[in-house]
Structure formats: C-alpha cells, structure tokens
Coordinates of C-alpha atoms in Angstrom, one line a residue:
X1 CA 33.7 -40.7 5.8
X2 CA 33.0 -41.9 2.3
X3 CA 32.3 -45.5 1.5
X4 CA 35.7 -45.8 -0.2
X5 CA 37.5 -44.3 2.8
X6 CA 35.6 -46.6 5.1
X7 CA 36.6 -49.7 3.1
X8 CA 40.2 -48.5 2.9
X9 CA 40.3 -48.0 6.7
X10 CA 38.7 -51.5 7.2
X11 CA 41.3 -53.2 5.0
X12 CA 44.2 -51.5 6.6
X13 CA 43.0 -52.2 10.1
X14 CA 42.4 -55.9 9.2
X15 CA 45.9 -56.3 7.7
X16 CA 47.6 -54.6 10.7
X17 CA 45.5 -56.7 13.1
X18 CA 46.4 -59.9 11.3
X19 CA 50.1 -59.0 11.4
X20 CA 49.8 -58.1 15.1
X21 CA 48.0 -61.2 16.3
X22 CA 50.1 -63.6 14.2
X23 CA 53.2 -62.1 15.7
X24 CA 51.7 -62.5 19.2
X25 CA 50.8 -66.1 18.5
X26 CA 54.4 -66.8 17.4
X27 CA 55.8 -65.2 20.6
X28 CA 53.2 -67.1 22.7
X29 CA 54.5 -70.4 21.2
X30 CA 58.0 -69.5 22.1
X31 CA 56.9 -68.7 25.7
X32 CA 55.3 -72.1 25.9
X33 CA 58.5 -73.7 24.9
X34 CA 60.3 -71.8 27.7
X35 CA 57.7 -72.9 30.2
X36 CA 58.0 -76.5 29.2
X37 CA 61.8 -76.3 29.4
X38 CA 61.5 -75.1 33.0
X39 CA 59.2 -77.9 34.0
X40 CA 61.5 -80.5 32.3
X41 CA 64.4 -79.1 34.3
X42 CA 62.4 -79.3 37.6
X43 CA 61.5 -82.8 36.7
X44 CA 65.2 -83.7 36.0
X45 CA 64.5 -84.7 32.4
X46 CA 67.0 -82.1 31.3
X47 CA 69.7 -80.2 33.2
X48 CA 69.9 -76.4 33.5
X49 CA 72.2 -74.3 35.5
X50 CA 70.3 -72.2 38.1
X51 CA 71.4 -69.0 36.4
X52 CA 70.0 -70.2 33.1
X53 CA 66.8 -71.4 34.7
X54 CA 66.1 -68.0 36.3
X55 CA 66.9 -66.2 33.1
X56 CA 64.4 -68.4 31.3
X57 CA 61.9 -67.9 34.1
X58 CA 62.3 -64.1 33.8
X59 CA 61.8 -64.2 30.0
X60 CA 58.8 -66.5 30.3
X61 CA 57.1 -64.3 32.9
X62 CA 57.7 -60.9 31.3
X63 CA 57.3 -62.3 27.8
X64 CA 54.1 -64.2 28.4
X65 CA 52.4 -61.3 30.3
X66 CA 53.5 -58.8 27.6
X67 CA 52.6 -61.0 24.7
X68 CA 49.1 -61.8 25.9
X69 CA 48.3 -58.2 27.0
X70 CA 49.6 -56.9 23.6
X71 CA 47.5 -59.5 21.8
X72 CA 44.5 -58.6 24.0
X73 CA 44.9 -54.9 22.9
X74 CA 45.0 -55.9 19.3
X75 CA 41.8 -57.9 19.5
X76 CA 40.0 -55.2 21.5
X77 CA 41.3 -52.5 19.0
X78 CA 39.8 -54.4 16.1
X79 CA 36.3 -54.9 17.5
X80 CA 36.2 -51.4 18.9
X81 CA 37.2 -50.0 15.5
X82 CA 33.8 -51.3 14.3
X83 CA 32.2 -48.4 16.3
X84 CA 34.8 -45.6 16.6
X85 CA 37.5 -44.1 14.4
X86 CA 40.9 -45.3 15.9
X87 CA 44.2 -44.2 14.6
X88 CA 46.0 -46.5 12.2
X89 CA 49.2 -44.5 12.7
X90 CA 49.2 -45.1 16.4
X91 CA 48.4 -48.7 15.8
X92 CA 51.5 -49.1 13.5
X93 CA 53.8 -47.3 15.9
X94 CA 52.6 -49.3 18.9
X95 CA 53.3 -52.6 17.1
X96 CA 56.8 -51.5 16.1
X97 CA 57.5 -50.5 19.7
X98 CA 56.2 -53.8 21.0
X99 CA 58.5 -55.8 18.6
X100 CA 61.5 -53.7 19.7
X101 CA 60.7 -54.3 23.3
X102 CA 60.3 -58.0 22.8
X103 CA 63.7 -58.2 21.0
X104 CA 65.3 -56.3 23.9
X105 CA 63.9 -58.7 26.5
X106 CA 65.1 -61.7 24.6
X107 CA 68.6 -60.3 24.2
X108 CA 68.9 -59.4 27.9
X109 CA 67.5 -62.7 29.3
X110 CA 68.3 -65.5 26.9
X111 CA 71.6 -64.0 25.7
X112 CA 72.7 -61.8 28.6
X113 CA 71.4 -64.1 31.4
X114 CA 69.3 -61.4 33.2
X115 CA 67.3 -63.4 35.8
X116 CA 65.8 -61.8 38.8
X117 CA 62.3 -63.0 37.9
X118 CA 59.5 -61.3 36.1
X119 CA 58.6 -59.3 39.1
X120 CA 62.0 -57.4 39.0
X121 CA 61.7 -56.7 42.7
X122 CA 64.0 -54.0 44.0
X123 CA 66.9 -54.4 44.7
X124 CA 67.2 -57.8 43.0
X125 CA 68.3 -56.5 39.6
X126 CA 71.1 -54.4 41.2
X127 CA 72.5 -56.4 44.1
X128 CA 75.0 -59.2 43.7
X129 CA 73.7 -59.8 40.1
X130 CA 75.0 -62.8 38.2
X131 CA 74.4 -61.0 34.9
X132 CA 76.2 -58.1 33.3
X133 CA 75.0 -54.6 34.0
X134 CA 74.0 -53.9 30.4
X135 CA 71.2 -56.4 30.6
X136 CA 69.5 -54.5 33.4
X137 CA 69.5 -51.3 31.3
X138 CA 68.2 -53.1 28.3
X139 CA 65.3 -54.6 30.3
X140 CA 64.4 -51.2 31.7
X141 CA 64.5 -49.7 28.2
X142 CA 62.5 -52.5 26.7
X143 CA 59.8 -52.3 29.4
X144 CA 59.5 -48.6 28.8
X145 CA 59.1 -49.2 25.1
X146 CA 56.3 -51.6 25.9
X147 CA 54.7 -49.1 28.2
X148 CA 54.8 -46.3 25.6
X149 CA 53.2 -48.6 23.1
X150 CA 50.4 -49.6 25.4
X151 CA 49.7 -46.0 26.5
X152 CA 49.4 -44.9 22.9
X153 CA 46.7 -47.5 22.3
X154 CA 44.9 -46.9 25.6
X155 CA 44.8 -43.2 25.1
X156 CA 43.7 -43.5 21.5
X157 CA 40.8 -45.7 22.5
X158 CA 39.6 -43.2 25.1
X159 CA 40.1 -40.3 22.6
X160 CA 38.1 -42.1 19.9
X161 CA 35.3 -43.1 22.3
X162 CA 34.8 -39.6 23.6
X163 CA 34.9 -38.2 20.0
X164 CA 32.1 -40.5 18.9
X165 CA 29.9 -41.0 22.0
X166 CA 30.9 -38.1 24.3
X167 CA 32.2 -38.1 27.8
X168 CA 29.1 -39.7 29.1
X169 CA 30.0 -42.9 27.3
X170 CA 33.1 -43.4 29.4
X171 CA 32.3 -46.0 32.1
X172 CA 28.7 -45.9 31.0
X173 CA 28.1 -42.7 33.0
X174 CA 25.0 -41.7 31.2
X175 CA 23.5 -45.2 31.7
X176 CA 24.3 -44.9 35.4
X177 CA 22.4 -41.6 35.5
X178 CA 19.3 -43.3 34.1
X179 CA 19.9 -42.8 30.4
X180 CA 19.4 -45.4 27.7
X181 CA 22.3 -47.7 26.8
X182 CA 20.7 -48.9 23.6
X183 CA 23.0 -46.9 21.4
X184 CA 26.1 -47.6 23.5
X185 CA 27.8 -50.9 22.4
X186 CA 29.0 -53.0 25.4
X187 CA 32.5 -53.1 24.0
X188 CA 32.7 -49.3 24.3
X189 CA 32.0 -49.6 28.0
X190 CA 34.4 -52.4 28.6
X191 CA 37.1 -50.8 26.5
X192 CA 36.9 -47.6 28.5
X193 CA 37.2 -49.5 31.8
X194 CA 40.2 -51.4 30.4
X195 CA 41.9 -48.3 29.0
X196 CA 41.5 -46.3 32.2
X197 CA 42.7 -49.0 34.5
X198 CA 45.5 -50.1 32.3
X199 CA 46.7 -46.5 31.7
X200 CA 46.9 -46.0 35.4
X201 CA 48.8 -49.3 35.8
X202 CA 51.1 -48.5 32.9
X203 CA 51.9 -45.1 34.2
X204 CA 52.8 -46.5 37.6
X205 CA 54.9 -49.2 35.8
X206 CA 56.7 -46.5 33.8
X207 CA 57.4 -44.5 37.0
X208 CA 58.9 -47.6 38.5
X209 CA 61.1 -48.2 35.5
X210 CA 62.3 -44.5 35.6
X211 CA 63.3 -45.1 39.3
X212 CA 65.1 -48.3 38.2
X213 CA 66.9 -46.4 35.4
X214 CA 68.1 -43.8 37.9
X215 CA 69.4 -46.6 40.2
X216 CA 71.1 -48.2 37.2
X217 CA 72.8 -44.9 36.3
X218 CA 73.7 -44.0 39.9
X219 CA 74.2 -47.3 41.9
X220 CA 74.9 -45.5 45.1
X221 CA 71.3 -44.2 45.3
X222 CA 68.9 -46.2 47.5
X223 CA 65.1 -46.3 47.4
X224 CA 62.3 -47.8 49.6
X225 CA 62.0 -51.5 48.6
X226 CA 58.4 -51.8 50.0
X227 CA 57.3 -48.8 48.0
X228 CA 58.8 -50.1 44.8
X229 CA 57.3 -53.6 45.5
X230 CA 53.9 -51.9 45.8
X231 CA 54.4 -50.1 42.5
X232 CA 55.7 -53.1 40.6
X233 CA 53.0 -55.5 41.8
X234 CA 50.3 -52.8 41.2
X235 CA 51.5 -52.5 37.6
X236 CA 51.8 -56.3 37.0
X237 CA 48.5 -57.2 38.7
X238 CA 46.5 -54.6 36.7
X239 CA 48.0 -55.5 33.3
X240 CA 47.5 -59.2 33.6
X241 CA 43.9 -58.8 34.7
X242 CA 43.1 -56.2 32.1
X243 CA 44.3 -58.6 29.4
X244 CA 41.5 -60.9 30.4
X245 CA 39.0 -58.1 30.5
X246 CA 40.0 -57.0 27.0
X247 CA 39.2 -60.6 25.9
X248 CA 35.8 -60.4 27.6
X249 CA 35.1 -57.2 25.7
X250 CA 35.7 -59.1 22.5
X251 CA 33.3 -61.8 23.6
X252 CA 30.6 -59.2 24.4
X253 CA 31.0 -57.7 20.9
X254 CA 31.2 -60.9 18.8
X255 CA 29.1 -63.5 20.6
X256 CA 25.8 -61.8 19.4
X257 CA 26.8 -62.4 15.8
X258 CA 26.5 -66.1 16.5
X259 CA 23.6 -66.2 19.0
X260 CA 21.6 -63.4 17.2
X261 CA 20.8 -62.0 20.7
X262 CA 21.9 -58.5 21.5
X263 CA 24.3 -58.0 24.5
X264 CA 23.2 -54.6 25.7
X265 CA 24.5 -52.2 28.3
X266 CA 22.1 -51.6 31.2
X267 CA 22.5 -50.0 34.6
X268 CA 23.4 -53.3 36.3
X269 CA 26.1 -54.0 33.7
X270 CA 27.5 -50.5 34.0
X271 CA 27.5 -50.7 37.8
X272 CA 29.3 -54.1 37.7
X273 CA 32.1 -52.9 35.4
X274 CA 32.6 -49.7 37.4
X275 CA 32.9 -51.7 40.6
X276 CA 35.4 -53.9 38.8
X277 CA 37.4 -50.8 37.8
X278 CA 37.6 -49.6 41.3
X279 CA 38.4 -53.0 42.8
X280 CA 41.1 -54.0 40.3
X281 CA 43.1 -50.9 41.3
X282 CA 43.4 -52.2 44.9
X283 CA 43.2 -55.9 44.7
X284 CA 47.0 -56.2 44.2
X285 CA 47.4 -55.8 48.0
X286 CA 46.9 -59.6 48.3
X287 CA 50.4 -60.0 46.8
X288 CA 51.8 -58.3 49.9
X289 CA 50.3 -60.3 52.8
X290 CA 53.8 -61.7 53.7
X291 CA 55.2 -58.1 53.9
X292 CA 54.8 -57.4 57.6
X293 CA 56.0 -53.9 57.2
X294 CA 52.8 -53.2 55.2
X295 CA 49.9 -51.6 57.2
X296 CA 47.4 -54.2 58.4
X297 CA 44.5 -52.0 57.2
X298 CA 45.9 -52.3 53.6
X299 CA 46.1 -56.1 54.0
X300 CA 42.4 -56.4 55.1
X301 CA 41.3 -53.9 52.4
X302 CA 43.2 -55.9 49.9
X303 CA 41.3 -59.0 50.8
X304 CA 37.9 -57.3 50.4
X305 CA 39.0 -55.6 47.1
X306 CA 40.1 -59.0 45.8
X307 CA 36.7 -60.4 46.5
X308 CA 35.0 -57.4 44.9
X309 CA 37.2 -57.5 41.8
X310 CA 36.1 -61.1 41.2
X311 CA 32.4 -60.8 41.6
X312 CA 30.5 -58.0 39.7
X313 CA 32.0 -58.4 36.2
X314 CA 32.0 -62.2 36.5
X315 CA 28.4 -62.4 37.6
X316 CA 27.0 -60.1 34.9
X317 CA 29.2 -61.7 32.2
X318 CA 28.3 -65.3 33.0
X319 CA 24.6 -64.4 33.3
X320 CA 24.9 -62.6 30.0
X321 CA 26.7 -65.5 28.4
X322 CA 24.0 -68.0 29.3
X323 CA 21.3 -65.5 28.1
X324 CA 23.2 -65.5 24.8
X325 CA 23.2 -69.2 24.3
X326 CA 19.9 -70.2 25.9
X327 CA 17.4 -71.2 23.2
X328 CA 19.5 -69.3 20.6
X329 CA 20.0 -72.2 18.3
X330 CA 23.6 -71.2 18.1
X331 CA 25.9 -73.1 15.8
X332 CA 28.8 -74.1 17.9
X333 CA 31.7 -73.4 15.6
X334 CA 35.3 -72.9 16.9
X335 CA 34.9 -69.3 17.8
X336 CA 31.7 -69.4 20.0
X337 CA 32.9 -72.6 21.6
X338 CA 36.3 -71.2 22.5
X339 CA 34.6 -68.1 23.8
X340 CA 32.4 -70.1 26.1
X341 CA 35.2 -72.4 27.3
X342 CA 37.5 -69.4 27.7
X343 CA 35.0 -67.7 30.0
X344 CA 34.7 -70.9 32.0
X345 CA 38.5 -71.1 32.4
X346 CA 38.4 -67.5 33.6
X347 CA 35.9 -68.3 36.3
X348 CA 37.8 -71.4 37.5
X349 CA 41.1 -69.4 37.6
X350 CA 39.3 -66.5 39.3
X351 CA 37.9 -68.8 42.0
X352 CA 41.3 -70.2 42.7
X353 CA 42.7 -66.7 42.9
X354 CA 40.0 -65.7 45.4
X355 CA 40.9 -68.7 47.5
X356 CA 44.6 -67.6 47.5
X357 CA 43.6 -64.0 48.2
X358 CA 42.0 -65.0 51.5
X359 CA 44.5 -64.1 54.2
X360 CA 44.2 -67.3 56.3
X361 CA 44.7 -69.4 53.2
X362 CA 47.4 -67.3 51.7
X363 CA 49.5 -67.9 54.8
X364 CA 49.8 -71.5 53.7
X365 CA 49.6 -71.2 49.9
X366 CA 51.4 -67.9 49.2
X367 CA 54.8 -69.3 48.2
X368 CA 53.6 -72.6 46.7
X369 CA 52.7 -73.7 43.2
X370 CA 49.0 -72.8 43.9
X371 CA 49.9 -69.3 42.8
X372 CA 51.1 -70.0 39.3
X373 CA 48.3 -72.5 39.1
X374 CA 45.6 -69.9 39.3
X375 CA 47.1 -67.3 37.0
X376 CA 48.0 -70.0 34.4
X377 CA 44.4 -71.1 34.5
X378 CA 42.8 -67.8 33.6
X379 CA 45.5 -67.2 31.0
X380 CA 46.0 -70.6 29.5
X381 CA 42.5 -72.0 29.5
X382 CA 40.8 -68.6 29.8
X383 CA 42.1 -65.7 27.8
X384 CA 44.2 -67.7 25.3
X385 CA 41.1 -69.6 24.2
X386 CA 39.2 -66.3 23.7
X387 CA 42.2 -64.9 21.8
X388 CA 42.4 -68.0 19.5
X389 CA 38.6 -67.8 19.0
X390 CA 39.1 -64.2 17.9
X391 CA 41.9 -65.2 15.5
X392 CA 39.7 -68.0 14.0
X393 CA 36.8 -65.5 13.6
X394 CA 39.2 -63.1 11.9
X395 CA 41.0 -65.5 9.6
X396 CA 38.8 -68.6 9.2
X397 CA 39.7 -72.0 7.8
X398 CA 38.3 -74.8 5.7
X399 CA 40.0 -77.4 7.9
X400 CA 37.4 -77.2 10.7
X401 CA 38.1 -80.7 12.0
X402 CA 41.7 -79.8 12.6
X403 CA 40.6 -76.7 14.5
X404 CA 38.4 -78.7 16.8
X405 CA 41.2 -81.3 17.3
X406 CA 43.6 -78.4 18.3
X407 CA 41.0 -77.2 20.8
X408 CA 40.6 -80.6 22.3
X409 CA 44.4 -81.0 22.7
X410 CA 44.6 -77.5 24.3
X411 CA 41.9 -78.3 26.7
X412 CA 43.5 -81.6 27.8
X413 CA 47.0 -80.1 27.9
X414 CA 45.9 -76.9 29.5
X415 CA 43.8 -78.3 32.3
X416 CA 46.4 -81.1 32.9
X417 CA 49.2 -78.5 33.1
X418 CA 47.4 -76.3 35.6
X419 CA 46.3 -79.3 37.7
X420 CA 49.9 -80.2 38.3
X421 CA 50.4 -76.7 39.8
X422 CA 47.3 -77.1 42.1
X423 CA 48.4 -80.5 43.3
X424 CA 51.8 -79.1 43.9
X425 CA 50.3 -76.3 45.9
X426 CA 48.3 -78.5 48.2
X427 CA 51.4 -80.7 48.6
X428 CA 53.4 -77.6 49.8
X429 CA 55.7 -77.6 46.8
X430 CA 57.3 -74.2 46.6
X431 CA 57.4 -72.0 43.5
X432 CA 60.4 -70.4 41.9
X433 CA 62.7 -73.4 42.6
X434 CA 65.1 -74.3 39.8
X435 CA 65.4 -77.8 41.4
X436 CA 63.3 -79.5 44.1
X437 CA 66.2 -81.7 45.2
X438 CA 67.3 -79.0 47.6
X439 CA 64.1 -79.2 49.6
X440 CA 64.9 -80.9 52.9
X441 CA 61.5 -82.7 53.1
X442 CA 61.9 -85.8 50.8
X443 CA 58.2 -86.3 50.1
X444 CA 57.8 -82.7 49.0
X445 CA 60.9 -82.9 46.8
X446 CA 59.7 -86.2 45.1
X447 CA 56.2 -84.8 44.6
X448 CA 57.5 -81.6 43.0
X449 CA 59.8 -83.5 40.7
X450 CA 57.1 -85.9 39.6
X451 CA 54.5 -83.2 39.0
X452 CA 56.9 -81.1 37.0
X453 CA 57.5 -84.1 34.7
X454 CA 53.8 -84.6 34.2
X455 CA 53.4 -80.8 33.8
X456 CA 55.9 -80.8 31.0
X457 CA 54.0 -83.6 29.2
X458 CA 50.7 -81.7 29.5
X459 CA 52.4 -78.5 28.4
X460 CA 53.7 -80.2 25.3
X461 CA 50.2 -81.4 24.6
X462 CA 49.0 -77.8 24.7
X463 CA 51.8 -76.7 22.5
X464 CA 50.9 -79.4 20.0
X465 CA 47.3 -78.1 20.0
X466 CA 48.6 -74.5 19.4
X467 CA 50.7 -75.7 16.4
X468 CA 47.7 -77.6 15.0
X469 CA 45.6 -74.4 15.3
X470 CA 48.2 -72.5 13.4
X471 CA 48.3 -75.1 10.7
X472 CA 44.5 -75.1 10.5
X473 CA 44.6 -71.3 9.8
X474 CA 47.4 -71.7 7.2
X475 CA 45.8 -74.6 5.2
X476 CA 43.3 -73.5 2.5
X477 CA 42.1 -70.3 4.1
X478 CA 38.5 -69.3 3.3
X479 CA 36.1 -66.6 4.4
X480 CA 36.6 -65.7 8.0
X481 CA 33.8 -66.2 10.5
X482 CA 33.3 -62.5 10.6
X483 CA 32.3 -62.7 6.9
X484 CA 30.4 -65.9 7.4
X485 CA 28.2 -64.2 10.0
X486 CA 28.0 -61.1 7.8
X487 CA 29.6 -58.9 10.4
X488 CA 31.8 -56.0 9.0
X489 CA 35.5 -56.4 9.9
X490 CA 36.7 -53.1 11.4
X491 CA 34.1 -51.1 9.7
X492 CA 35.0 -47.9 11.5
X493 CA 33.0 -44.6 11.5

C-alpha cells in the first residue's frame, strides 16, 4: 500500500470506529437505565407490572450482552488494524446489521412485551406466552442479524491475520513449536483466540435460533429442552466471556504505549491463551448443575473447566500488567488507569464466578443474586472501564478533571451496585423476581427490597459517571491519547 492509501484506510477506520463505539456507548446508557428501573421496581420505589418487568429484564440482558460484545469487537478491530489489513466493507455491513438487530430487540421487548428472559430457554418463548407471536419472530430474526454481523468480523480478523502472518500465527502455533514471537504482536494472538472461540459460539447460537425459527413457524414441532439449553448457554457463556478477552487484547496492545515496555508473546503466554480457548468452550457446564438430567461426568468436567478458564489467561495477564507498570514511570492518565482498574474488576468478578462454579457452593448460590453479582462485576467494573479507556485513548479531551471525576463516580457506583448483589446472594435473595414481597420468608423479602433500593442508587451514580464521561469527550476535544503517545491510529498494512 502507498502512504496515501494507508492514510486513507486509517482515517476511514477511525471514523467508523468512532461511530461504532459512540453508538455502543449510547446503547449502554439505555441499558443502564433499564437496569436501574428494575431495581427501583424491586425496591418498591416505582410500580411495574410483572409482564413489563420481565420484558425490561429481557431487553436489558440481551441488549447489554450484545452491546458490550459489539463494542468489544469494535475496539479489538481498531487495534488489530494497526497490524493487519481488515475489510472496511465488512466493518460497515456489520455495524449496520448490529443497529438493525438492536432496533428489532427494542421493538419486540419494550413495545411488544416479549419477556422470557435473556436466556430465551426453550420452550419459554412458545408456551403460554403473555406476548404476541410476532415478537418471538422478531427476536429470532434480530439475534440472527447480530450473529451474522459478529461472524463477519470474526472471520475477517482470522482471514487478515493468516494473510499477514501465516497459519502459524493463529493461536501462536509457531511460538508453541519453539519459534520466536518477537514479530508476532500479542493482540494478534488474543484476537485469534477470541475470533475462533466466538465464531464457534456464534455458530451454535445461530443453529439454536434456526431451531427456534422452525418451532415458531410450526408450533406442533417439539425439541429436546436440555439440548437446547446446552446450546443457548454455550452461546451466551462464550460471547460474554470473549467480550472481556477482546478488551484484554486492547490492553495488551495499548498499555505499552504508556509504559514504554513491550508486551511480547512467549511460549508461556501462548500456552496460557490456548488453555483458555479450550476451557472457555466447556466451562458453560457450570450453568447446568441444577439440571439433574445432565450426565454427572459433564457436571464434574464443567467444574474443572471453569477453574481452568479462570487461571491461565488471568495469571499471565496480571503478571504482565505489573511488569508493565513496575518502575516504568508511567503517567497515570485516564486510559492506563482505567485499563488497570478494569483488569482488577475482571479478576474480582472472575474469583466470584469461580466460587459459584464450585458444585457444593452452587447448590446454595445458583438461583440467588450472587450470580448477577459476579457477571455484573467483570462487565461493569471490568470490561466497561477498559472500553471507556479505549474510547478516551481514541477521542481524547481537554477536560481531564471531568474524566477523572467520571471514573471516580463509576467506581463508587459500580462497586456499590455489585455489592448489593453479593449481599443479596449471601442472604438467599433469589434472582429474576419482579417483586420480593411474594417471598414467604419475611427477612429475605425485606433484605431483597432494601438492597434493591440501594442498588438503584448506586446504579444511578454509575450512570451519572457515564454521562460525565460522555460530556468530557464532547467538551473541547483535543488530540487523542493515541496521538499524544505518538501511536498510529489504525495504521494498517
């Protein structure tokens, strides 16, 4: 490519990424509002009909997972495009499909009242539904649009990686065989792990939606509920975890521009991420401990896979992070600080997940608020902080004090919000309840109601921090941190 073509590619990639991440930030704010609304209803600060509550819960779950994963793909795309030639056409098409999918989900849930929960477990969308049949079809179609968009990006990342670095670059195979990883950027390794795992998960999710579509078209047809539950939870578990790993890939790529220390791929790093790829495809079994029709061997295997998925990538990443900051003289601007804090949130949420993935503990915690506690932790004070750090790096601001104020509010609001879930979990407050007043144990009902009110207050604090962050980016924009650190933005090759 000529220098002019490279500059044109970089500018186009930057503009598309800005459009993409700003759209995801707006959708994320809407999902926060829906979450706060649910906690206010559970705390009896406002009144919602159960059908409305579950429609909101469905939109919040599907919307938040889809929004954050889509944002993660955009961030990973941008930093990977500094090394390989990704397709701008695919990028544009994927964004369009994601927006169409989001519109469909909003129409089906918030307008049509579709409310079986984000998990869409069979046969909930089809049996004694309190919503019109068209909403089920719209949700199926919207999910398939999202799946096509994600697959396009995932396959394009793999294509571009092989075209630039060869098949040996995938999963760091040549490093595992004893070759040098000096010319293999760490983000290339992590992007290939994310793309392969997510592609498998997305294909399984698409197959599930095709079965759902067949059921929707021919209601008299029946399928195996346990099989479809395995497929749906495999898809959901893989996608939400890969969103975090995409964010970690961004940290591997960008943190050295602040620390001035390289973050190289060596055999230990390659082994850790390959082990994570293997484990993440089987860790979802811990969602099925309560399904006694499931083979016991799968339950035990799921516990060990859950442990394995949490350890290798976490160990090498945290060790690498402290190597990055130790005696580096790093200037702690918004981006490196949010990266650091985001990884700490990931670790805390991961530890809580491992606790819940232990069979003996899961027997007690499975259907309690402990579960949303752990996944809100590694999303809200984990991935989201990394994503906002990427946005700050990409766009920049002169109002740095406002940026740090927004980060402080998000930390207080985020940790306070998830703490209410954990306290609810250890107090046996169940999840997925529109109102806790129907709980026959008075103390549990009162505790759940009180914690929901506090949770809404902390959630509102986090929302305020998010809005302040947006204002900071809008006010008097200046050179982005990518330009401040003299790093090319989506240079491409």
